[in-house]
XYZ file of C-alpha atoms in Angstrom:
450
model
C -3.906 -17.610 -7.960
C -6.451 -15.088 -6.968
C -6.016 -11.343 -8.265
C -5.744 -10.171 -4.494
C -3.055 -12.621 -3.541
C -0.479 -9.876 -3.814
C -2.471 -6.890 -2.701
C -1.593 -4.844 0.498
C 2.093 -5.417 0.306
C 3.171 -2.033 -0.452
C 4.854 -0.691 -3.648
C 6.222 -3.482 -5.677
C 9.630 -1.907 -5.933
C 9.668 -0.793 -2.276
C 9.700 2.733 -0.953
C 12.813 5.047 -1.074
C 12.928 4.720 2.706
C 13.079 0.952 2.701
C 16.617 0.523 3.704
C 16.442 3.262 6.346
C 13.121 1.809 7.758
C 14.870 -1.602 8.032
C 17.780 -0.405 9.938
C 15.880 1.898 12.127
C 13.494 -1.102 12.965
C 16.512 -3.206 13.598
C 18.302 -0.782 15.861
C 15.206 -0.754 18.263
C 15.065 -4.522 17.934
C 18.767 -4.913 18.991
C 17.964 -2.855 22.009
C 14.910 -4.423 23.076
C 16.421 -7.902 22.559
C 19.577 -6.837 24.476
C 17.300 -5.900 27.445
C 14.968 -8.820 27.298
C 17.704 -11.611 26.603
C 20.078 -10.183 29.064
C 17.798 -10.977 31.638
C 17.768 -14.668 30.697
C 21.614 -14.594 30.986
C 21.427 -12.967 34.432
C 18.689 -15.492 35.722
C 20.869 -18.317 34.598
C 24.043 -17.021 36.045
C 23.278 -14.688 38.880
C 19.721 -14.204 39.953
C 19.435 -17.402 41.818
C 22.008 -16.171 44.355
C 20.995 -12.423 44.332
C 17.305 -12.738 44.689
C 16.804 -16.438 45.992
C 19.891 -17.019 48.197
C 18.146 -19.138 50.842
C 17.094 -21.855 48.316
C 19.296 -24.726 47.032
C 21.201 -24.100 43.848
C 18.449 -26.085 41.802
C 15.468 -24.400 43.472
C 17.205 -20.993 43.184
C 17.588 -21.808 39.350
C 13.873 -22.767 39.148
C 12.914 -19.603 40.955
C 14.919 -17.344 38.629
C 13.587 -18.948 35.547
C 10.127 -18.516 36.966
C 10.792 -14.869 37.173
C 12.156 -14.962 33.476
C 8.885 -16.648 32.416
C 6.774 -13.855 34.041
C 8.050 -11.544 31.283
C 7.167 -14.095 28.521
C 3.604 -14.453 30.050
C 3.348 -10.616 29.794
C 4.263 -10.634 26.078
C 0.829 -11.393 24.733
C -0.601 -8.415 26.579
C 1.895 -6.215 24.868
C 1.097 -7.873 21.692
C -2.540 -7.093 22.103
C -1.986 -3.545 23.002
C 0.844 -2.901 20.321
C -1.346 -4.706 17.707
C -4.332 -2.841 18.269
C -2.558 0.542 18.267
C -0.521 -0.460 15.262
C -3.823 -1.203 13.374
C -5.597 2.061 14.887
C -3.033 4.677 14.969
C -0.025 3.470 12.893
C 3.007 1.300 13.345
C 5.449 4.071 14.224
C 4.040 5.382 17.454
C 4.030 1.719 18.837
C 7.828 1.465 17.857
C 8.958 4.624 19.851
C 6.594 3.978 22.964
C 7.723 0.408 23.335
C 11.482 1.338 23.305
C 10.985 3.868 25.847
C 9.176 1.749 28.267
C 11.656 -1.098 27.675
C 14.559 1.072 28.405
C 13.249 2.532 31.614
C 12.351 -0.978 32.888
C 15.815 -2.440 31.963
C 17.609 0.344 33.708
C 15.401 -0.099 36.839
C 16.684 -3.839 36.960
C 20.222 -2.412 37.492
C 19.123 -0.453 40.428
C 16.960 -3.131 42.146
C 17.979 -4.052 45.792
C 18.819 -7.783 46.412
C 17.291 -10.178 48.927
C 20.203 -9.391 51.389
C 19.024 -5.830 51.373
C 15.281 -6.017 51.317
C 14.349 -9.597 51.782
C 11.224 -10.893 49.901
C 10.526 -7.420 48.334
C 13.535 -7.789 46.227
C 12.221 -10.866 44.091
C 8.811 -9.122 43.995
C 10.183 -5.920 42.531
C 12.334 -8.120 40.093
C 8.954 -9.714 38.796
C 7.059 -6.502 38.567
C 9.889 -4.948 36.376
C 10.022 -8.144 34.325
C 6.414 -7.882 33.600
C 6.821 -4.315 32.256
C 9.708 -5.540 30.075
C 7.306 -8.305 28.673
C 4.596 -5.832 27.883
C 6.972 -3.701 26.021
C 8.700 -6.392 24.186
C 5.353 -7.865 23.136
C 4.447 -4.452 21.625
C 7.702 -3.983 19.913
C 7.955 -6.866 17.336
C 4.749 -6.349 15.388
C 5.574 -2.750 14.700
C 9.210 -3.264 13.673
C 8.434 -6.198 11.334
C 5.373 -4.561 9.766
C 7.047 -1.185 9.022
C 9.971 -3.094 7.293
C 7.778 -5.466 5.546
C 5.333 -2.964 4.200
C 8.260 -0.521 2.885
C 10.256 -3.446 1.303
C 10.215 -4.537 -2.290
C 8.037 -7.629 -2.963
C 10.915 -9.664 -4.191
C 13.272 -8.923 -1.042
C 10.610 -8.852 1.692
C 12.361 -11.979 3.245
C 15.685 -10.257 3.131
C 14.532 -6.896 4.495
C 12.566 -8.524 7.459
C 15.587 -10.839 7.977
C 17.558 -7.856 8.797
C 15.042 -6.812 11.455
C 15.160 -10.327 12.707
C 18.869 -10.195 12.982
C 18.363 -7.654 15.683
C 17.715 -10.673 18.078
C 21.226 -12.223 17.638
C 22.707 -8.867 17.666
C 20.988 -8.175 20.965
C 22.104 -11.448 22.147
C 25.798 -10.723 21.135
C 25.899 -7.456 22.845
C 24.317 -8.641 25.963
C 26.697 -11.406 26.246
C 29.700 -9.399 25.472
C 28.721 -7.027 28.249
C 28.286 -9.930 30.567
C 31.490 -11.482 29.371
C 33.324 -8.168 30.243
C 31.346 -7.593 33.565
C 31.824 -11.331 34.831
C 35.082 -10.084 36.557
C 33.611 -7.153 38.339
C 33.114 -7.366 42.157
C 29.853 -8.574 43.607
C 26.491 -7.537 42.053
C 28.179 -5.182 39.668
C 28.691 -8.296 37.589
C 25.113 -8.254 36.584
C 24.187 -4.583 37.398
C 26.308 -3.066 34.761
C 24.823 -4.629 31.632
C 21.304 -3.481 32.672
C 22.552 0.021 33.468
C 24.546 0.381 30.186
C 21.343 -0.287 28.220
C 20.375 3.343 28.559
C 22.981 4.433 26.111
C 21.448 2.074 23.511
C 18.015 3.321 24.239
C 18.995 6.970 23.474
C 20.670 6.012 20.374
C 17.618 3.885 19.303
C 15.197 6.736 20.000
C 17.083 9.075 17.775
C 17.108 6.604 14.932
C 13.667 5.582 15.228
C 12.196 9.149 15.277
C 13.442 9.547 11.808
C 11.564 6.478 10.355
C 8.505 7.270 8.284
C 5.137 5.603 8.722
C 4.219 2.475 6.733
C 2.730 3.154 3.146
C 0.222 0.293 3.800
C -1.096 1.742 6.973
C -1.315 5.006 5.227
C -3.318 3.682 2.390
C -5.662 1.865 4.793
C -6.141 4.925 6.676
C -6.775 7.227 3.676
C -9.230 4.764 2.277
C -11.182 4.804 5.630
C -10.850 1.074 6.094
C -9.287 1.370 9.649
C -10.829 -1.706 11.741
C -12.645 -0.480 14.786
C -11.766 -3.505 16.894
C -8.774 -5.159 15.067
C -8.164 -7.758 17.736
C -11.838 -8.937 17.872
C -12.008 -8.993 14.171
C -8.781 -11.164 13.690
C -9.868 -13.641 16.259
C -13.348 -13.739 14.672
C -12.276 -14.056 11.057
C -8.716 -15.470 11.073
C -8.183 -17.462 14.230
C -7.019 -20.387 12.209
C -3.967 -18.452 11.173
C -3.252 -17.268 14.684
C -3.268 -20.692 15.915
C -1.055 -21.806 12.964
C 1.228 -19.018 13.660
C 1.376 -19.982 17.459
C 2.634 -23.426 16.395
C 5.200 -22.220 13.954
C 6.650 -19.681 16.418
C 6.776 -22.346 19.342
C 9.191 -24.453 17.169
C 11.626 -21.519 17.199
C 11.129 -19.552 20.503
C 10.512 -22.532 22.806
C 13.121 -24.497 21.063
C 15.450 -21.570 21.603
C 14.487 -21.730 25.420
C 15.812 -25.337 25.550
C 18.727 -25.086 23.389
C 20.116 -21.974 24.409
C 18.463 -20.397 27.595
C 18.311 -23.839 29.478
C 21.347 -24.965 28.085
C 23.481 -22.104 29.678
C 22.132 -23.259 33.094
C 22.679 -27.021 32.244
C 26.333 -26.485 31.442
C 26.877 -24.423 34.607
C 25.133 -26.865 36.902
C 26.698 -30.004 35.386
C 30.157 -28.263 35.337
C 30.628 -28.791 31.547
C 31.807 -25.353 31.053
C 32.522 -22.234 33.091
C 30.489 -19.132 32.901
C 33.032 -17.428 30.824
C 33.306 -20.289 28.274
C 29.527 -20.569 28.076
C 29.222 -16.805 27.370
C 31.995 -16.961 24.807
C 30.223 -19.821 23.117
C 27.015 -17.699 22.969
C 28.871 -14.749 21.652
C 30.215 -16.858 18.668
C 26.881 -18.310 17.939
C 25.175 -14.913 17.993
C 27.857 -13.376 15.792
C 27.325 -15.992 13.205
C 23.654 -15.886 13.688
C 23.333 -12.147 12.626
C 24.332 -13.168 9.111
C 22.698 -16.444 9.194
C 19.181 -14.818 10.078
C 19.485 -12.479 6.971
C 20.679 -15.276 4.860
C 17.882 -17.475 5.830
C 15.224 -14.734 5.283
C 16.565 -13.889 1.749
C 16.412 -17.638 0.922
C 12.777 -17.583 1.464
C 12.489 -14.969 -1.273
C 13.906 -17.604 -3.549
C 12.352 -20.851 -2.573
C 9.227 -19.784 -0.504
C 8.585 -19.518 3.252
C 7.089 -22.867 3.733
C 9.796 -25.219 2.312
C 12.397 -23.794 4.508
C 10.271 -24.125 7.583
C 9.477 -27.777 6.787
C 13.156 -28.766 6.419
C 14.412 -26.879 9.273
C 11.792 -28.233 11.712
C 12.607 -31.678 10.569
C 16.266 -31.100 11.500
C 15.203 -29.858 14.870
C 13.442 -33.061 15.715
C 16.507 -34.980 14.524
C 19.056 -32.920 16.373
C 17.455 -33.113 19.719
C 19.225 -36.095 21.315
C 22.538 -35.423 19.525
C 22.526 -32.041 20.929
C 22.668 -32.994 24.376
C 25.071 -36.022 23.758
C 27.564 -33.582 22.191
C 27.414 -31.030 25.083
C 27.909 -33.933 27.625
C 31.377 -34.492 26.379
C 32.566 -31.441 28.267
C 34.766 -30.551 25.293
C 34.606 -26.692 24.890
C 35.017 -26.687 21.043
C 32.283 -29.292 20.776
C 30.018 -27.251 23.027
C 30.651 -24.152 21.014
C 29.913 -26.134 17.730
C 26.658 -27.415 19.300
C 25.451 -23.934 20.244
C 26.340 -22.518 16.962
C 24.272 -25.241 15.116
C 21.299 -25.038 17.563
C 21.107 -21.350 17.266
C 22.296 -20.723 13.590
C 19.954 -23.413 12.207
C 17.120 -24.291 14.673
C 16.638 -20.724 15.721
C 17.979 -18.353 12.911
C 16.279 -20.111 10.123
C 12.793 -20.054 11.614
C 13.107 -16.584 12.804
C 14.376 -15.615 9.262
C 11.294 -17.149 7.615
C 8.814 -15.685 10.136
C 9.666 -12.094 9.287
C 7.879 -12.036 5.911
C 5.644 -15.269 6.398
C 3.545 -13.902 9.434
C 2.625 -10.504 7.895
C 1.451 -12.265 4.666
C -0.966 -14.399 6.512
C -3.144 -11.460 7.549
C -5.028 -8.808 5.822
C -3.559 -5.300 6.103
C -6.482 -3.824 8.249
C -5.678 -6.476 11.085
C -2.142 -7.327 10.164
C -0.538 -5.861 13.201
C -2.979 -7.408 15.472
C -2.982 -10.799 13.720
C 0.782 -11.106 13.466
C 1.420 -9.830 17.081
C -1.085 -12.409 18.544
C 0.460 -15.227 16.760
C 3.798 -14.179 17.703
C 3.412 -13.288 21.325
C 0.830 -15.669 22.611
C 3.424 -18.509 22.026
C 5.749 -16.547 24.176
C 3.727 -17.496 27.238
C 4.722 -21.247 26.674
C 8.259 -20.302 25.774
C 8.790 -18.277 28.876
C 7.948 -21.310 31.049
C 9.882 -23.660 29.072
C 13.225 -23.246 30.836
C 11.251 -23.912 34.137
C 9.574 -27.014 32.689
C 12.861 -28.061 31.336
C 14.540 -27.958 34.563
C 11.734 -30.035 36.234
C 12.031 -32.689 33.209
C 15.781 -32.923 33.953
C 15.001 -33.759 37.650
C 12.710 -36.510 36.377
C 14.508 -37.855 33.335
C 17.903 -36.330 33.248
C 19.355 -34.741 30.095
C 16.820 -36.924 28.068
C 13.852 -35.094 29.495
C 14.924 -31.669 27.786
C 16.004 -33.482 24.609
C 12.603 -34.988 24.185
C 10.873 -31.644 24.864
C 13.020 -30.094 22.062
C 12.084 -32.914 19.760
C 8.309 -32.278 20.524
C 8.711 -28.572 19.743
C 10.343 -29.403 16.379
C 7.523 -31.772 15.465
C 4.902 -29.075 16.356
C 6.649 -26.735 14.152
C 6.540 -29.309 11.243
C 3.090 -30.205 11.609
C 2.146 -26.360 11.816
C 4.066 -25.809 8.691
C 2.237 -28.616 6.863
C -1.062 -27.015 7.585
C -0.170 -23.343 6.820
C -0.475 -22.130 3.284
C 2.404 -20.818 1.404
C 2.380 -17.116 0.736
C 5.204 -16.675 -1.600
C 5.160 -19.686 -3.885
C 6.023 -20.016 -7.667
C 2.610 -18.186 -8.676
C 3.121 -15.334 -6.278
C 6.835 -14.996 -7.426
C 5.581 -14.868 -11.084
C 2.915 -12.449 -10.423
C 5.387 -10.179 -8.568
C 7.587 -10.288 -11.666
C 4.820 -9.419 -13.974
C 3.567 -6.420 -11.830
C 7.275 -5.258 -11.449
C 7.741 -5.181 -15.312
C 4.264 -3.590 -15.634
C 4.695 -0.668 -13.142
C 7.685 0.990 -11.332
C 5.497 2.078 -8.381
C 2.444 -0.138 -8.001
C 0.369 1.069 -5.055
C -1.003 -0.945 -2.226
C -4.510 -1.704 -3.566
C -3.754 -2.245 -7.124
C -4.966 -5.312 -9.030
C -2.237 -7.988 -9.611
C -2.358 -9.861 -12.977
C -3.151 -13.638 -12.433
């Protein structure tokens, strides 16, 4: 193993602020996930009627999912902006700015006029606000993950970043709990209230994030004068292979989620396999369990490495694709709940738990924000249109179409994991133990014993 294999990871024992940074990053991640995911729930259940009422139910669903996809397409733009600023001026400013923009955009959704009020202007405004959401969400992830990763102890980076990744299921749980409570409200208030309520979370998140200290790795890079002038261009020129690998790894998780959860909500509704209330309840159960599962999967990568977990889980995803639809087709609510729990708790949570530490470790510190953000957010373009494509496949092949697409995403993740290097294997773990024994505060650029 090369001496530089463990450099630029921060202090070996972490910083005194490691836990506070992790929870501060998670708080913002919860809010942004609540905002972004809440749109997906609303698109599946309400937006077809509210913004595309003249279309058939199927076309209305397609139109709503197309608007959902616009936000995902915008996420790489946010990833580029956030990644560049994260490498140039620091991780913390990006965290605060992205949270403000996301909060304002989400609150605006709750105030939008519907088609019945302003006609075609309504879906146009919805698409514009969704684009703003996408840019903000794209900028958010890299800062939150890197702040936590670079403050965390070497031996627990998977667990600490898993805490941040758990912001996704927490946000999913909160969003669906609010939708579950608002489903009985009259008219448009059933979907307006969840978006308007997000402003409370944004205020809380800003207070928490304002107290989070800057990354020690970024500070060392800045102090050494090694700030990259054009980090995006540098990572594309020198590290494009890892960007492509990261895209493949990420697609297995996020596009798989788009099939197994986002599309599945609409599928259960359209096939009348479960009511809206039953579907949201199932999502709430899956999300509640997913909070602990994500942290647990991340911690597991600290013990066995990032790559082995990814290999086994993506293989399971491929095997699970067809049984997943066969089970929900029974229409039995307990079976549907169990299916969603497995699809989310294993196929999404495990991969997300591994990504938190694996993605930052694939890139050098000077371009880490740009590289990790590009890999993470470019895949979102494909993920965003997945529910739309999945609906078309259903029109062509029935439930087998979405099942085969989910299988393909699992195989893509498996191949991507096979061609991506392990960053926390036995040698790295042994070297970390040696460094921990030799120093109680090993700084960023120190040499690591081979």
